[in-house]
XYZ file of C-alpha atoms in Angstrom:
360
model
C 1.842 16.843 -7.549
C 3.072 19.106 -5.207
C 2.625 17.234 -2.347
C 3.441 14.234 -4.006
C 7.284 15.660 -5.311
C 7.446 16.396 -1.083
C 6.994 12.913 -0.344
C 8.925 11.655 -2.544
C 11.861 13.862 -2.196
C 11.753 13.049 1.227
C 11.470 9.243 0.430
C 15.443 9.497 -0.778
C 16.691 11.055 1.735
C 15.237 8.732 4.353
C 15.692 5.349 2.182
C 19.754 6.372 2.049
C 19.653 7.644 5.493
C 17.941 3.815 6.304
C 19.906 1.970 4.253
C 23.624 2.902 4.818
C 24.951 0.569 6.762
C 22.564 -2.318 5.255
C 23.831 -1.529 1.937
C 27.411 -1.484 2.658
C 27.128 -5.038 4.617
C 25.271 -6.277 1.513
C 26.665 -4.510 -2.216
C 30.003 -2.873 -0.489
C 29.113 0.785 -1.241
C 26.284 2.927 0.500
C 24.950 4.315 -1.964
C 23.566 1.108 -3.510
C 19.296 1.754 -2.701
C 19.787 5.230 -2.800
C 20.694 5.072 -6.687
C 18.185 2.531 -7.254
C 15.439 4.059 -5.678
C 16.696 7.260 -8.054
C 16.018 5.782 -10.892
C 12.733 3.958 -9.895
C 11.493 7.334 -8.391
C 12.788 9.373 -12.301
C 11.095 5.938 -13.779
C 7.904 7.130 -11.709
C 7.877 10.614 -12.789
C 7.602 9.752 -16.201
C 4.778 6.941 -15.292
C 2.741 10.331 -13.462
C 3.437 12.435 -16.461
C 2.131 9.908 -18.354
C -0.689 8.976 -16.068
C -1.615 13.062 -16.346
C -1.788 13.283 -19.913
C -3.744 10.206 -20.779
C -7.140 10.633 -20.507
C -8.542 8.606 -17.653
C -11.890 7.862 -19.054
C -9.976 5.491 -21.533
C -9.218 2.689 -18.440
C -12.682 1.756 -18.801
C -11.291 -0.483 -21.943
C -8.633 -2.010 -19.467
C -10.683 -2.124 -16.602
C -11.684 -6.618 -17.325
C -8.255 -7.025 -19.088
C -6.634 -5.463 -16.112
C -7.933 -7.654 -13.582
C -7.461 -11.114 -15.480
C -3.747 -10.826 -15.640
C -3.491 -9.522 -12.087
C -5.357 -12.784 -11.325
C -2.722 -14.228 -13.564
C 0.043 -12.642 -12.103
C -1.313 -14.163 -8.772
C -1.005 -17.730 -10.001
C 2.105 -17.348 -11.652
C 3.579 -16.599 -7.844
C 2.792 -20.090 -7.182
C 4.943 -21.482 -9.956
C 8.439 -21.946 -10.701
C 8.325 -18.338 -11.537
C 7.710 -17.458 -7.743
C 10.592 -16.028 -5.755
C 10.994 -16.988 -2.324
C 12.821 -14.181 0.588
C 12.096 -14.118 4.331
C 9.894 -17.224 4.133
C 7.015 -15.668 1.815
C 6.511 -15.441 -2.062
C 5.121 -12.458 -2.864
C 7.531 -12.040 -6.304
C 7.404 -13.363 -10.012
C 11.393 -12.950 -11.242
C 12.081 -13.417 -14.882
C 16.249 -12.525 -15.265
C 16.557 -9.634 -13.544
C 13.095 -8.351 -13.088
C 11.331 -8.686 -10.506
C 7.672 -7.943 -10.205
C 5.598 -7.955 -7.264
C 1.644 -9.175 -8.535
C 0.330 -7.602 -5.248
C 0.487 -4.286 -5.831
C -0.176 -4.636 -9.377
C -3.669 -6.074 -8.218
C -4.564 -2.949 -6.036
C -4.441 -1.042 -8.860
C -6.971 -3.711 -11.239
C -8.932 -4.201 -8.387
C -9.701 -0.388 -8.104
C -9.832 -0.019 -11.932
C -12.094 -2.982 -12.263
C -14.542 -1.650 -9.166
C -14.968 1.820 -10.343
C -15.755 0.661 -14.200
C -18.273 -2.037 -12.363
C -20.020 -0.158 -10.156
C -20.002 2.950 -12.983
C -21.426 1.164 -15.317
C -24.635 0.544 -13.747
C -24.871 3.329 -10.820
C -28.200 1.492 -9.194
C -25.820 -2.314 -9.036
C -24.675 -1.407 -5.982
C -27.945 -1.429 -4.663
C -28.371 -4.959 -5.291
C -27.132 -7.966 -3.843
C -26.857 -10.068 -6.884
C -25.583 -8.132 -9.168
C -23.472 -5.607 -7.175
C -22.412 -6.669 -3.441
C -21.898 -10.502 -4.339
C -19.789 -10.130 -7.052
C -17.667 -7.050 -5.247
C -17.699 -9.731 -2.214
C -16.667 -13.220 -4.034
C -13.728 -10.535 -6.192
C -12.651 -9.515 -2.930
C -12.588 -13.285 -1.566
C -10.332 -14.312 -5.290
C -7.590 -11.741 -4.418
C -7.568 -12.098 -0.238
C -7.440 -15.639 -1.036
C -4.837 -15.686 -3.952
C -2.416 -13.161 -1.011
C -2.716 -14.437 1.925
C -1.658 -18.318 0.400
C 2.164 -16.523 -0.409
C 1.623 -15.540 2.981
C 0.965 -11.525 2.556
C -1.652 -10.635 5.162
C -1.284 -6.419 4.924
C -1.967 -6.787 1.073
C -4.749 -9.145 1.524
C -6.241 -6.316 4.002
C -5.396 -3.648 1.476
C -6.985 -5.047 -1.133
C -9.957 -6.529 0.214
C -10.601 -2.898 2.186
C -10.157 -1.393 -0.978
C -12.951 -2.668 -2.561
C -15.023 -2.380 0.883
C -14.685 1.204 1.104
C -14.989 1.729 -2.792
C -18.833 0.145 -2.563
C -19.586 2.065 0.250
C -18.208 5.397 -1.402
C -20.609 4.033 -4.398
C -23.522 3.837 -2.337
C -23.587 0.514 -0.220
C -25.869 0.211 2.781
C -23.487 -0.008 5.867
C -25.908 -2.905 7.088
C -24.052 -4.790 4.484
C -20.689 -3.880 6.158
C -20.847 -4.482 9.230
C -21.821 -7.852 8.371
C -19.127 -8.536 6.805
C -16.756 -7.277 9.116
C -19.344 -9.488 11.760
C -18.322 -12.241 9.481
C -13.996 -11.449 9.309
C -14.089 -10.811 12.819
C -15.718 -14.504 13.173
C -13.107 -15.605 11.384
C -10.162 -14.318 13.575
C -11.656 -15.842 17.005
C -12.062 -18.858 15.802
C -8.247 -18.804 14.721
C -7.294 -17.918 17.882
C -10.113 -20.187 19.577
C -9.584 -23.360 17.462
C -6.230 -23.383 16.051
C -3.317 -22.351 18.644
C -1.095 -24.852 17.023
C -1.225 -23.080 13.698
C 0.871 -20.229 11.997
C -1.316 -17.942 11.635
C -2.626 -17.759 15.150
C 1.296 -17.281 15.882
C 1.123 -14.555 13.549
C -1.903 -12.830 15.065
C -0.481 -13.203 18.516
C 2.840 -12.306 18.467
C 2.524 -8.514 18.377
C 0.299 -8.264 21.404
C 3.541 -9.041 23.470
C 6.431 -8.914 20.889
C 9.102 -8.788 24.492
C 7.547 -12.262 25.078
C 10.084 -13.927 22.260
C 12.880 -10.727 21.182
C 15.033 -12.970 19.533
C 12.757 -14.861 17.258
C 8.642 -13.789 16.733
C 9.284 -10.250 17.739
C 13.145 -9.356 16.710
C 11.707 -7.411 14.485
C 8.613 -5.425 16.246
C 10.925 -5.051 19.099
C 13.394 -3.271 17.229
C 11.248 -0.694 15.771
C 9.586 0.279 19.270
C 13.687 0.944 20.678
C 13.931 3.099 17.686
C 10.633 4.807 18.409
C 11.389 4.936 21.846
C 15.010 5.726 21.238
C 13.904 8.685 18.926
C 11.863 11.240 22.031
C 10.376 13.703 21.044
C 13.112 15.452 18.473
C 15.063 12.276 17.292
C 18.540 11.890 17.295
C 19.318 13.716 14.246
C 19.282 12.740 10.695
C 21.423 10.001 9.834
C 22.149 9.012 13.651
C 20.096 6.147 13.339
C 21.444 3.455 15.739
C 18.900 1.025 15.303
C 19.890 1.125 11.471
C 23.449 -0.490 12.159
C 22.319 -4.101 11.739
C 19.802 -4.265 14.373
C 16.407 -3.695 12.286
C 16.010 -5.429 9.635
C 16.164 -4.081 5.621
C 15.483 -0.960 7.864
C 15.258 0.964 4.177
C 11.624 -1.236 3.720
C 9.050 -1.862 5.089
C 9.632 -0.293 8.877
C 11.541 3.006 7.087
C 8.904 4.922 9.766
C 11.165 3.450 12.497
C 13.860 5.204 11.416
C 12.041 7.799 10.814
C 10.744 8.653 13.981
C 14.124 7.752 15.749
C 15.759 10.465 13.454
C 13.157 12.990 13.628
C 11.193 12.527 16.350
C 7.559 12.386 17.004
C 7.695 15.844 15.668
C 8.839 14.587 12.320
C 6.328 12.247 12.422
C 3.526 14.276 13.253
C 4.820 16.221 9.606
C 4.828 13.822 7.682
C 1.486 12.580 8.656
C 0.433 16.356 8.120
C 1.769 15.791 4.890
C -0.088 12.731 4.175
C -3.340 14.062 5.215
C -2.830 17.200 3.004
C -2.010 14.648 0.341
C -5.087 12.261 0.897
C -7.077 15.932 1.504
C -7.143 16.714 -2.290
C -7.171 13.430 -3.448
C -10.611 13.678 -1.617
C -11.294 17.079 -3.279
C -10.487 15.584 -7.007
C -13.043 12.246 -5.998
C -15.913 15.235 -5.494
C -15.444 17.274 -7.989
C -15.064 14.570 -10.449
C -16.956 15.381 -13.442
C -18.661 11.100 -13.695
C -19.520 8.247 -11.857
C -15.934 6.663 -13.194
C -13.659 9.189 -12.451
C -15.437 9.811 -9.207
C -14.686 6.048 -8.091
C -11.543 5.909 -9.681
C -9.873 9.195 -7.521
C -11.513 7.350 -4.429
C -9.807 4.290 -4.977
C -6.346 5.915 -5.297
C -7.091 7.909 -2.280
C -8.487 4.495 -0.334
C -5.146 2.945 -0.824
C -2.807 5.527 -0.028
C -4.884 6.017 3.124
C -5.073 2.465 3.690
C -1.317 1.478 3.414
C -0.607 4.579 5.462
C -2.874 3.652 8.290
C -1.148 -0.481 8.039
C 2.178 0.979 8.127
C 1.951 2.615 11.048
C 0.113 -0.052 13.171
C 2.920 -2.731 12.319
C 5.918 -0.747 12.972
C 3.984 0.248 16.364
C 3.618 -3.512 16.740
C -0.278 -2.543 17.144
C -1.019 -5.165 13.967
C 0.791 -8.308 13.198
C 4.353 -7.754 11.486
C 3.803 -8.252 8.214
C 5.103 -6.639 4.702
C 2.731 -3.126 3.873
C 5.387 -0.428 2.266
C 4.869 3.516 3.466
C 3.313 5.217 0.410
C 6.415 7.514 -2.009
C 9.047 6.655 0.995
C 9.437 2.989 1.510
C 12.685 1.486 -1.053
C 11.041 -0.820 -3.172
C 10.577 -0.269 -7.143
C 6.967 -1.711 -7.675
C 5.431 0.025 -5.394
C 6.478 3.873 -6.345
C 5.833 2.809 -10.156
C 2.276 2.325 -9.192
C 2.312 5.503 -6.551
C 3.239 7.853 -8.720
C 1.372 6.494 -11.163
C -1.807 6.687 -9.373
C -0.856 10.053 -8.815
C -0.994 11.214 -12.325
C -3.971 9.482 -13.010
C -5.364 11.354 -10.115
C -4.146 14.608 -11.503
C -5.658 13.781 -14.366
C -9.221 13.263 -13.187
C -9.022 16.911 -11.847
C -8.221 18.150 -14.891
C -11.476 17.562 -16.189
C -13.392 18.987 -13.046
C -16.057 21.333 -14.205
C -15.310 24.484 -14.458
C -17.359 27.323 -12.217
C -17.873 30.450 -14.725
C -19.292 32.398 -11.692
C -22.529 32.711 -13.504
C -24.655 31.518 -10.585
């Protein structure tokens, strides 16, 4: 809880700093994004308290309903309820309420996989009863999310499912086989689909300066921000790139603003805080009282870890630029609510850890 509070408070500070000029240009008030994020954080703390108080074992009953609801919500994106922004349809808008089904899909996938593989632990040793159903689940989620298009969320959801299978005991040869199929798919795009959308997405990040005003614009501005920060940064609140150069700097590219204002040292301290958070999460998973608790907590830790890694990769132009928020830091209500509720679940699992009486 301490590490979560530290990350969230730091996120509020950086959302305000990163969004200052963008908020003025959009809403006429420098505080609009700070106030909205602050409201989401307060609701998130309520969800975290609920998650910490509600017995995690009861979530078994919600595994199948959560899976069905998440798939229905992903399907609704392709109806008139789908809301388009930045050339992608990733949201459902119902009046003033905006839902991002991709975020909910992560938690639904974690819950279902934890339930399915813990009900009969030997399932993961069977190709037909354990591995193929999970591969099918990953394929359905991946296909529906990529169609939005949202490559990073698809990678996150599929990565969570595969990593949880490994934690449950899947043999490495199956993982390597799946990785080989994925590599073959990417290679086929690069070799035979050079005029396609996905070819441009998969190759533009390799040299963003080749097209700095179009495909490479966001990556170029991000790299300029990181380079300007140097070792110690230009100072909190003194970023240049947030002055309407880097698009929506409070969202997916907030790490670039952190690097510019706080420098390489600031980024290292932030990553150290993430490592401490993940270390405690792994400790909870190792000491969980049952298989379901172990897989559930592992899935949550894996989700945070994958998103941190992917966000760093996007911001440093190490992978194609696509929407992936930085956990607990980036602006966005859906993400902060999901992450803070997940932390509450972790805390509840930790409260059920077997107590060491010292008798042995």
